[in-house]
Coordinates of C-alpha atoms and ligand atoms in Angstrom, one line a residue:
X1 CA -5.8 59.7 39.7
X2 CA -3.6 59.3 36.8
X3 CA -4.6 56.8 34.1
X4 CA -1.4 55.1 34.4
X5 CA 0.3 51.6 35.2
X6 CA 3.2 51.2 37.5
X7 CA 5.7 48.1 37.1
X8 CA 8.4 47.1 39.3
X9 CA 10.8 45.1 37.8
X10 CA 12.1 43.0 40.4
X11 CA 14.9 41.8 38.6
X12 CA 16.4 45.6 38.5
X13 CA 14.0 46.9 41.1
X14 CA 13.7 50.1 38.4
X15 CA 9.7 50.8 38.0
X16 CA 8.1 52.4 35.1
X17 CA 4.9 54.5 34.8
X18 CA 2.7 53.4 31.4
X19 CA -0.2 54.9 30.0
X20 CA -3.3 53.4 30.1
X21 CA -5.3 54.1 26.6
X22 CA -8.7 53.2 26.4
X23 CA -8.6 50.0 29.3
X24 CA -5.3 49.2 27.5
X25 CA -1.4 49.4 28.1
X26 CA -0.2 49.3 24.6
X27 CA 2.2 45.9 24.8
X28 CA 5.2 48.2 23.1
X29 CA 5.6 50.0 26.8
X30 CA 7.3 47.4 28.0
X31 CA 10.1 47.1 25.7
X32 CA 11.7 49.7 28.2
X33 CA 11.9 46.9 30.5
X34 CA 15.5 45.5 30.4
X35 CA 18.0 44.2 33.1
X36 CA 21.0 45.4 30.6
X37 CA 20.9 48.2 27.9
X38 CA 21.3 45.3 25.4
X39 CA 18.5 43.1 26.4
X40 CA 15.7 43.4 23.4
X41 CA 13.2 44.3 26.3
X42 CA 10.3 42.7 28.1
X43 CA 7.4 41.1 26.1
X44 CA 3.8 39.8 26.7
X45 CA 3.1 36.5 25.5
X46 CA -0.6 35.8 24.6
X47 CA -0.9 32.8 22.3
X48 CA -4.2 32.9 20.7
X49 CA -5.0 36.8 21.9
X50 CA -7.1 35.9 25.1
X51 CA -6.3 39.4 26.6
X52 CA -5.0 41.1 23.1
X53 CA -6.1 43.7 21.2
X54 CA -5.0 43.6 17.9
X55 CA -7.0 46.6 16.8
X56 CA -9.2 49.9 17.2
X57 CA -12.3 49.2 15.9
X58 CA -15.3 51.3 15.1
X59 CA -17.6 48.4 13.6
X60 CA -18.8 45.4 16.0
X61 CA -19.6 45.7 19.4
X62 CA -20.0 42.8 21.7
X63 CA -20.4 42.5 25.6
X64 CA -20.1 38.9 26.1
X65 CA -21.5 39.3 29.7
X66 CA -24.5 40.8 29.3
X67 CA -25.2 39.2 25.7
X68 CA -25.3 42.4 23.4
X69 CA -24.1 42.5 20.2
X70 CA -24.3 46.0 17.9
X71 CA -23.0 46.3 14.8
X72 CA -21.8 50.2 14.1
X73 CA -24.4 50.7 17.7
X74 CA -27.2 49.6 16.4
X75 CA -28.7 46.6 18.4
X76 CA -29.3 43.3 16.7
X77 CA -32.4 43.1 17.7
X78 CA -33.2 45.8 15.6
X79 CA -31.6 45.1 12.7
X80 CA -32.8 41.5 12.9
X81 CA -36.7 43.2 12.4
X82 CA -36.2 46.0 10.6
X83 CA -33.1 46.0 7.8
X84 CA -32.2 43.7 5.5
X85 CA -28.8 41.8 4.8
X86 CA -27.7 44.2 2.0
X87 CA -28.3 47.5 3.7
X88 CA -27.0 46.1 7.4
X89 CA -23.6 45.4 4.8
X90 CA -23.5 48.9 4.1
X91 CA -23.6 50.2 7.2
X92 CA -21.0 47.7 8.3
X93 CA -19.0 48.7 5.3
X94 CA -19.3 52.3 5.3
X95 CA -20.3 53.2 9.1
X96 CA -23.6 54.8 8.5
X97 CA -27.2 53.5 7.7
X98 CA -27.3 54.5 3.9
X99 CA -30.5 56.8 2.7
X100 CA -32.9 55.7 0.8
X101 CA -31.1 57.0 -2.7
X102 CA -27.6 55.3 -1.2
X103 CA -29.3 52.3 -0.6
X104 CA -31.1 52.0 -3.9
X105 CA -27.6 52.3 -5.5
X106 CA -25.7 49.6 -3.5
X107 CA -28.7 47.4 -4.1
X108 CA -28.5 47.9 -8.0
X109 CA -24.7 47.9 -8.4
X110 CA -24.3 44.2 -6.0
X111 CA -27.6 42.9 -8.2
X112 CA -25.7 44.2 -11.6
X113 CA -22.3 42.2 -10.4
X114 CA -23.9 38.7 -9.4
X115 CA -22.8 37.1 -12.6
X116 CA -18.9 35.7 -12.9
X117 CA -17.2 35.5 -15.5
X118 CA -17.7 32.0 -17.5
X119 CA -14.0 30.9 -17.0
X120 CA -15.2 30.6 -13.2
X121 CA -17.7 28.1 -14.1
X122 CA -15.2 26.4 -16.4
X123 CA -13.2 26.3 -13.6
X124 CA -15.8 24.5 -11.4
X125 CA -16.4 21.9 -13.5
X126 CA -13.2 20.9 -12.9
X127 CA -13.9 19.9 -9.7
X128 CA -14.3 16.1 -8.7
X129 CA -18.0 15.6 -7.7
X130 CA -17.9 15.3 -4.3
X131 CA -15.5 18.0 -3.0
X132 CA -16.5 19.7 0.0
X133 CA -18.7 22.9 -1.0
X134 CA -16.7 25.1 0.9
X135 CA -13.3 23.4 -0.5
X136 CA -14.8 24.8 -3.7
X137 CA -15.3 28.3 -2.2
X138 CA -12.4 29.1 -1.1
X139 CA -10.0 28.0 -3.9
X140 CA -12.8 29.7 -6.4
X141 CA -12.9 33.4 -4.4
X142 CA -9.0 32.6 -4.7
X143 CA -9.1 32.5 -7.9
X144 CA -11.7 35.4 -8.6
X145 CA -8.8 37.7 -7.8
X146 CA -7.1 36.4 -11.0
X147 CA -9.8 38.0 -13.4
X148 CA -9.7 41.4 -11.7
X149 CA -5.1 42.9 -11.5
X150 CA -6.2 45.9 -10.9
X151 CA -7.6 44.6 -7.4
X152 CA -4.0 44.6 -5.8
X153 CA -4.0 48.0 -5.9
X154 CA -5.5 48.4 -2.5
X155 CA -4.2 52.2 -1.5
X156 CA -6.8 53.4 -4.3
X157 CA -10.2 53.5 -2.6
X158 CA -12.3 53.4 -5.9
X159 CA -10.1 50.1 -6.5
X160 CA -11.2 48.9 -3.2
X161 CA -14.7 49.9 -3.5
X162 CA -15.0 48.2 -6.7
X163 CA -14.2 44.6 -5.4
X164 CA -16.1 45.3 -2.8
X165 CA -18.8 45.0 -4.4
X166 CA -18.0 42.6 -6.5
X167 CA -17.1 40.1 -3.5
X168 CA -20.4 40.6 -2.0
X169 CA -22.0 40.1 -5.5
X170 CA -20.5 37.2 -6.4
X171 CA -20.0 34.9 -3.4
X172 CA -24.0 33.8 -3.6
X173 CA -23.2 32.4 -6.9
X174 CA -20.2 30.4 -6.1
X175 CA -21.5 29.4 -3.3
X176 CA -25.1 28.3 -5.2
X177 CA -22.4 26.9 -7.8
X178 CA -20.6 24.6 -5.2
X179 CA -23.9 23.3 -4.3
X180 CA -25.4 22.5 -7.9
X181 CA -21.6 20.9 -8.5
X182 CA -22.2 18.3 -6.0
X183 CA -25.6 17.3 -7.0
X184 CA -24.9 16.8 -10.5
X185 CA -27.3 19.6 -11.4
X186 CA -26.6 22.3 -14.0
X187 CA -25.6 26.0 -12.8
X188 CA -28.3 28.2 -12.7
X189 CA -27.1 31.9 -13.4
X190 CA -28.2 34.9 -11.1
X191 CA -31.7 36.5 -11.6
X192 CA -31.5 40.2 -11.4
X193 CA -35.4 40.7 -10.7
X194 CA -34.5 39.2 -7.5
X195 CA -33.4 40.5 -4.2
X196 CA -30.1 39.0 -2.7
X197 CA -31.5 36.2 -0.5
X198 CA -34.2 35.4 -3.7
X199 CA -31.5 35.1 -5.7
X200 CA -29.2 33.1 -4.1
X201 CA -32.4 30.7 -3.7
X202 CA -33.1 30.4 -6.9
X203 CA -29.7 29.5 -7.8
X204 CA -29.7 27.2 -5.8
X205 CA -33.3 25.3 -6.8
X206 CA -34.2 26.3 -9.6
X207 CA -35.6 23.5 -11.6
X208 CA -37.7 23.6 -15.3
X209 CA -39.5 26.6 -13.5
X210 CA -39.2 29.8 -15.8
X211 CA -38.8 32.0 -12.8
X212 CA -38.0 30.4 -9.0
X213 CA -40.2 31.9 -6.5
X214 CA -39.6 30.9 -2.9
X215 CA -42.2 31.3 -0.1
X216 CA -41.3 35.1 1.7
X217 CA -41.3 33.4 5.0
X218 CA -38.3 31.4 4.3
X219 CA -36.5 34.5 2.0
X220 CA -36.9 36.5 5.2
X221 CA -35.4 33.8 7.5
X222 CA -32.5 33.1 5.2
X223 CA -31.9 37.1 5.4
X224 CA -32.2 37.1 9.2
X225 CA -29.6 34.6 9.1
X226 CA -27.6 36.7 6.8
X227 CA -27.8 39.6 8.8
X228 CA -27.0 37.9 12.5
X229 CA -24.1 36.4 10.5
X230 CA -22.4 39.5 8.7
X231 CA -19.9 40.6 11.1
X232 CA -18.7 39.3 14.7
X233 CA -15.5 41.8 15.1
X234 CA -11.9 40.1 15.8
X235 CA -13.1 36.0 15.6
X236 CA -10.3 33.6 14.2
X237 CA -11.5 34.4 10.4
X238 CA -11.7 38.4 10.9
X239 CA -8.1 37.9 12.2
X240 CA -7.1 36.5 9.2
X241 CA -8.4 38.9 7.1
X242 CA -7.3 41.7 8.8
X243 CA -3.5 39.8 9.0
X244 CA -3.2 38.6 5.7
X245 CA -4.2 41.9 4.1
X246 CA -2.1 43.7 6.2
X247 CA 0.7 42.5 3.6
X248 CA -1.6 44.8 1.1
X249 CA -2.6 41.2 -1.2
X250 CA -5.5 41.7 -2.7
X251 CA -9.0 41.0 -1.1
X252 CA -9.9 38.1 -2.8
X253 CA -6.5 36.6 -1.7
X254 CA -7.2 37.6 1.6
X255 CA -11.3 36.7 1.9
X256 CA -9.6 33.1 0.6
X257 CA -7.9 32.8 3.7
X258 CA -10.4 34.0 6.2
X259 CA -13.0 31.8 4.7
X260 CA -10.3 29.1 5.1
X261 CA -10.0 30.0 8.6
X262 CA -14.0 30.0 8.8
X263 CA -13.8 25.6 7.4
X264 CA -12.8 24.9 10.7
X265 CA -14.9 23.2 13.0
X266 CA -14.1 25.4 16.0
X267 CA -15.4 28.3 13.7
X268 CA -17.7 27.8 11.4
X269 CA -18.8 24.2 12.0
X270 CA -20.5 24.2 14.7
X271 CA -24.1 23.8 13.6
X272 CA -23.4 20.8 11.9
X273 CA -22.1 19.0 15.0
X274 CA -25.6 20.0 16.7
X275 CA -27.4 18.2 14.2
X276 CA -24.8 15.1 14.7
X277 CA -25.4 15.1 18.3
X278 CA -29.4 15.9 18.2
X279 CA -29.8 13.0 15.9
X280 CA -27.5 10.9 17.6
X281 CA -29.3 11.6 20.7
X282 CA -32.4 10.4 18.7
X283 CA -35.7 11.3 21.1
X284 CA -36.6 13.4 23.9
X285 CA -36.4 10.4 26.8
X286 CA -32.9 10.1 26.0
X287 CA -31.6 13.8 26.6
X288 CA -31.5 13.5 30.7
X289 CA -28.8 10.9 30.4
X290 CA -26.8 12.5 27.3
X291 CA -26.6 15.7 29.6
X292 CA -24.8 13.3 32.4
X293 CA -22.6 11.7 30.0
X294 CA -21.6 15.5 28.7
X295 CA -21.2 16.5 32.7
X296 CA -19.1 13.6 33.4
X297 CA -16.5 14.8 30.7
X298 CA -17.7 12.4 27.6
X299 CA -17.6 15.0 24.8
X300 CA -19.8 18.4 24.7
X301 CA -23.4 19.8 24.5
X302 CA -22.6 20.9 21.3
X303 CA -24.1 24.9 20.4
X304 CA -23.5 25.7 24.1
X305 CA -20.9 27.9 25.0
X306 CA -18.5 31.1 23.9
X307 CA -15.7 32.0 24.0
X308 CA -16.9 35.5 24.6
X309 CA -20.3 35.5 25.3
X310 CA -20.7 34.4 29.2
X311 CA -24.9 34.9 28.6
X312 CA -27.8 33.8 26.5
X313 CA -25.6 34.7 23.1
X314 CA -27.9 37.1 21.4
X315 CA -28.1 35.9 18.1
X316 CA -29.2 32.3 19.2
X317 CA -32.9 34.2 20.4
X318 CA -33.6 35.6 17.6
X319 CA -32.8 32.5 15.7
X320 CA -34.9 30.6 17.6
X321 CA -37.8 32.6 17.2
X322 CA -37.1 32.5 13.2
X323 CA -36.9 28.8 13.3
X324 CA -40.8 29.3 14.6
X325 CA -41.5 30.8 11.2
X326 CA -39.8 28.6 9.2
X327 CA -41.4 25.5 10.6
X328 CA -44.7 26.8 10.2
X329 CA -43.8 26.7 6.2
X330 CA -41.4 23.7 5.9
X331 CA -43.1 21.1 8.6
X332 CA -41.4 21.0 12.7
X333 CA -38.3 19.7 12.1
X334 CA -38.0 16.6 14.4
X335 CA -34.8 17.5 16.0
X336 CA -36.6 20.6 17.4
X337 CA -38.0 18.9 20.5
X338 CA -34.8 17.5 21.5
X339 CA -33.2 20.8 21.2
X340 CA -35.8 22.3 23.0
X341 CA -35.3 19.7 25.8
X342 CA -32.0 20.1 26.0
X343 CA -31.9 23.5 25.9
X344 CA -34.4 23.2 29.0
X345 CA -32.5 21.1 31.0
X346 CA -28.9 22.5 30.5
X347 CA -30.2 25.7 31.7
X348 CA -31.5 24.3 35.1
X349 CA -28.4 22.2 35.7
X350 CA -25.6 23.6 37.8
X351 CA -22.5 22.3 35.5
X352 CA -23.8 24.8 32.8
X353 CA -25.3 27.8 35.0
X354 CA -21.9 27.8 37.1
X355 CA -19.8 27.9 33.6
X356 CA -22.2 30.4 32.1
X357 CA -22.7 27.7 29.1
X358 CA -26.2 29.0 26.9
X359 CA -27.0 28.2 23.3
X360 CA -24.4 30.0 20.9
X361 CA -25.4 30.9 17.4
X362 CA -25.4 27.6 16.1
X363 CA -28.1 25.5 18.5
X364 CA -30.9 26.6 16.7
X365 CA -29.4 27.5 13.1
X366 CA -28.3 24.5 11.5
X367 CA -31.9 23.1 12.5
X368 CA -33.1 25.9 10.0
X369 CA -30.8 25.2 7.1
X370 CA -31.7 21.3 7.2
X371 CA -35.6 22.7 7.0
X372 CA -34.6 24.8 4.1
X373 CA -33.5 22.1 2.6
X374 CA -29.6 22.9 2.8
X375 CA -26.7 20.0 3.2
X376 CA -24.7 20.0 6.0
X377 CA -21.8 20.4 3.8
X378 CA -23.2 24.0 2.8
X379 CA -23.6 25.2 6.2
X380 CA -19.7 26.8 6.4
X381 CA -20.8 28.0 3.0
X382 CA -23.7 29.7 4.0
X383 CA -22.2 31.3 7.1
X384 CA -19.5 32.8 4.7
X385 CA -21.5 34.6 1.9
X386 CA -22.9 37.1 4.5
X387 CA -19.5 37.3 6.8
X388 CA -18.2 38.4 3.4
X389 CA -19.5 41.9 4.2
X390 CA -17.9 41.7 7.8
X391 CA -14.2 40.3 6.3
X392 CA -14.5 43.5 4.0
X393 CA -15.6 45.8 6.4
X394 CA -12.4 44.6 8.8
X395 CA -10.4 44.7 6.4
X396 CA -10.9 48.5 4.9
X397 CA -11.1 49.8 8.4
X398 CA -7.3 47.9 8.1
X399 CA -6.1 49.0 5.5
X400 CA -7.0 52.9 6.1
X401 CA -5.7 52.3 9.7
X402 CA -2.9 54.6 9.9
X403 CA -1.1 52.8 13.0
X404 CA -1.7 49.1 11.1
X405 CA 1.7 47.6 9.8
X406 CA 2.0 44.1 8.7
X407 CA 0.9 41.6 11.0
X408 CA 4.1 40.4 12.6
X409 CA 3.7 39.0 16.4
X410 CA 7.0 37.8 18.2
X411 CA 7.6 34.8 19.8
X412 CA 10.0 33.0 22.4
X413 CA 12.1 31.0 20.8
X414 CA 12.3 27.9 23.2
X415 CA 14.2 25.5 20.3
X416 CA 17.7 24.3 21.0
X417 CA 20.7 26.7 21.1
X418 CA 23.4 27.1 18.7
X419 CA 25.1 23.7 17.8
X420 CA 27.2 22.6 15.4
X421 CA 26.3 20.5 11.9
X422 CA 26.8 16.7 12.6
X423 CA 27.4 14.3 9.8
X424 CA 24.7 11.8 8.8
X425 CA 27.0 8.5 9.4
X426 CA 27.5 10.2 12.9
X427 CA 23.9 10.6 14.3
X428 CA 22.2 8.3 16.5
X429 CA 18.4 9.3 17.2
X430 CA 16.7 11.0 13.6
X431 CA 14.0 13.8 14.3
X432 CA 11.6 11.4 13.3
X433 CA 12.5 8.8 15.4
X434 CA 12.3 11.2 18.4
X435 CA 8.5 12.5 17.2
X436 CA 7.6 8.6 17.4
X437 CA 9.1 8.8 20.8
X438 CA 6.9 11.0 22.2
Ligands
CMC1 N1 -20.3 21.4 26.8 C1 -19.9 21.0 28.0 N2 -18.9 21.7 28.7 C2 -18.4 22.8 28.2 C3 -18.9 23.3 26.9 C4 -19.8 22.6 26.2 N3 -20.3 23.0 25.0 N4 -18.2 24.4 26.6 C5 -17.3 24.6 27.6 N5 -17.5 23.6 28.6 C6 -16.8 23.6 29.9 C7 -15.4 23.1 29.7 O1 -15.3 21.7 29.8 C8 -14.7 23.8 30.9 O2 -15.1 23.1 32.1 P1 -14.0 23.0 33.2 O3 -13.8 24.4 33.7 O4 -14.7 22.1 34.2 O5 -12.8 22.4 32.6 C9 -15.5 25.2 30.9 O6 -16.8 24.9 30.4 C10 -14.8 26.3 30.1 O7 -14.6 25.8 28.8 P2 -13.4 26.3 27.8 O8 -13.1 25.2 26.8 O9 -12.3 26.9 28.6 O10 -14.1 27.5 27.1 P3 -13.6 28.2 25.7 O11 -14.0 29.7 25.9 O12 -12.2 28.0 25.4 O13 -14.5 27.5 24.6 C11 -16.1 27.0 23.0 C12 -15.5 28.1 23.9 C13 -17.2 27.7 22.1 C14 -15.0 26.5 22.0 C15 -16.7 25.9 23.8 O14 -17.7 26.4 24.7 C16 -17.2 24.7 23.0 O15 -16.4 23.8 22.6 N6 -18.6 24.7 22.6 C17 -19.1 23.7 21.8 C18 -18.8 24.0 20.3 C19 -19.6 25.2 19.8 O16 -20.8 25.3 20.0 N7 -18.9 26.1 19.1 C20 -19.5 27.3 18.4 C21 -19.0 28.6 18.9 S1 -20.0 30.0 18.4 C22 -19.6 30.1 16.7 C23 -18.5 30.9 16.3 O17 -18.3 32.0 16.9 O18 -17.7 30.5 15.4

């Protein structure tokens, strides 16, 4: 059997053989479609890429209906246990797990680049005191790309691998930054004794205390976190990545806008609404009826469902266990139970089991970052300093992509035809006027 498609275009009754590629007819076949030489030729439309592929991609692997999630093949799970949040980067970044001398290196050259340079804190200051932490993160990685020209010239790789580094070096200590900002509390500068979660602890609480020394249970959770964070292949903020620096911008222009894309509550959050609704829901006895009110169409359960994952979404286990470990140092956190009970009963019910609805990332992990200690506010924040290394990855694998162009999708124009210019003292209905109309 050839691995082809046949169409029949009824219009012409003409039919045309396309290849198939990989479970994929590339969307440019069908531009031979036309009813007259003329005719630009057939299109697919797909608004918001439900059944697109925008790329080949050698880094994440995901199948939503059996739960798995690898990152360059190895298994979550594994990496979860067994690596750490700086060397799963590197083999996002550069494909392969690094040896021991490899890894030494990328350790000491991110640890050597976690300090910014002072005009970045100048700029923070600047800030008014309550802006949104993650407000203050994306203009400031913005603005990082100011202090480093040479960064635009992204066809030299030992340009690119330099701000690569630095990205991944730095964002801790904005993000740390936008934290101590909003409390009122002085900067603390990065501490190179310390490993990359450590670090970005201590930034963050450091007090009087010569050196900041969290317990290891929680250092190790926050780096789990980091790791089941770093890369999720072509969600809303890889997209926008991978699109803006398609135009060949610099990265720091480009990781502005993904994080951007990551400050929206569809994206990145989530896991504060979970802790909205679990308090709201406020004990155990009253879960049973918030689950009807949720079936009968009065909002949503909150850290339950994908978009791609139609199972138990892999990352939300292994949270869950680490939330066990965290407990055990910070105190249960009250929410917990509800969760649990929720958890329980959404399972059991058949709304949720016939929609495939389980606990995404975000059930258990915002109930984590409140035991840490961390704002809601900071949550986006802290979801973006380890997608950093995913946004990077994506967007080298991009840039080296011989058969990427700039990101340029069509569309069917459905506004009104030509016309011709009408004089103000002539017009009845203004544009406005219509919107309020409708
Ligand atoms: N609670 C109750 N019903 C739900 C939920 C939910 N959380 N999610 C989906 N449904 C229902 C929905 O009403 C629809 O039912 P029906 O067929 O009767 O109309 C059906 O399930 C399919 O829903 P959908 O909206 O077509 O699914 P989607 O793939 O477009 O949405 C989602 C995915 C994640 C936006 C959605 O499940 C949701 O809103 N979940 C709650 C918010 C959340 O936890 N988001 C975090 C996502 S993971 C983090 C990340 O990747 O950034």
């Amino acid at each position: 059997m050839p691995d082809t498609l046949t169409l029949t275009d009824n219009r012409t009754g003409l039919t045309y053989e396309v290849p198939i590629e990989d479970g994929a007819v590339r969307a440019n076949a069908l531009r031979q479609v036309k009813v007259e030489e003329a005719d630009f030729g057939l299109m697919s439309y797909d608004p918001a890429f439900l059944n697109t592929a925008s790329v080949r991609s050698a880094i994440t692997f995901i199948d939503g209906d059996v739960g798995i999630l690898r990152y360059r093949g190895y298994p979550i799970e594994q990496l979860a246990v067994d690596s750490t949040y700086l060397e799963t980067a590197f083999l996002l970044l550069f494909g392969e797990l690094p040896t021991k001398d490899e890894l030494a290196r990328f350790e000491h050259e991110v640890t050597y680049h976690t300090f910014v340079h002072e005009n970045v804190k100048t700029l923070m200051t600047g800030f008014r005191y309550d802006a949104h932490p993650m407000g203050m993160f994306v203009s400031v990685v913005a603005a990082l790309g100011t202090l480093y020209p040479e960064a635009s010239k992204v066809d030299d790789p030992d340009v690119r691998l330099a701000q690569v580094i630095r990205l991944i070096a730095k964002v801790p200590t904005i993000a740390a930054w936008s934290y101590r900002h909003n409390k009122g509390l002085p900067y603390v500068y990065p501490d190179n004794d310390l490993g990359f979660a450590e670090n970005f602890l201590s930034m963050m609480f450091k007090m009087a205390e010569s050196k900041y020394s969290p317990d290891p249970a929680l250092v190790r959770a926050l780096e789990v976190l980091f790791i089941l964070h770093a890369d999720h292949e072509q969600n809303c903020s890889a997209n926008a990545m991978r699109a803006i620096g398609s135009s060949k911008v610099d990265p720091y222009s480009a990781l502005a806008g993904a994080a951007a894309a990551l400050y929206g509550p569809l994206h990145g959050g989530a896991n504060e609404a979970v802790l909205r609704m679990l308090a709201q829901i406020g004990d155990v006895k009253h879960v049973p009826e918030f689950v009807e009110r949720v079936k009968s169409g009065e909002g949503r359960l909150m850290g339950f469902g994908h978009r791609v994952y139609k199972n138990y979404d892999p990352r939300a286990k292994i949270i869950k266990e680490t939330a066990d470990s965290v407990f055990e140092v910070t105190g249960r956190n009250p929410l917990l139970d509800i969760a649990l009970e929720l958890e329980k009963i959404a399972l059991e019910d058949e709304y949720f089991v016939s929609r495939k609805l389980y606990p995404n990332v975000d059930f258990y992990s915002g109930l984590i970052y409140q035991a840490l200690g961390l704002p809601t506010a900071m949550f986006p924040v802290l979801f973006a300093i380890p997608r950093t290394a995913g946004w990077l990855a994506q967007w080298l694998e991009g840039i080296v992509d011989p058969e990427q162009k700039i990101a340029r999708p069509r569309q069917i124009y459905i506004g009104a035809a030509e016309r011709n210019y009408v004089p103000v003292d002539q017009r009845t209905a203004g544009a406005r006027d219509l919107v309020a109309a409708h």
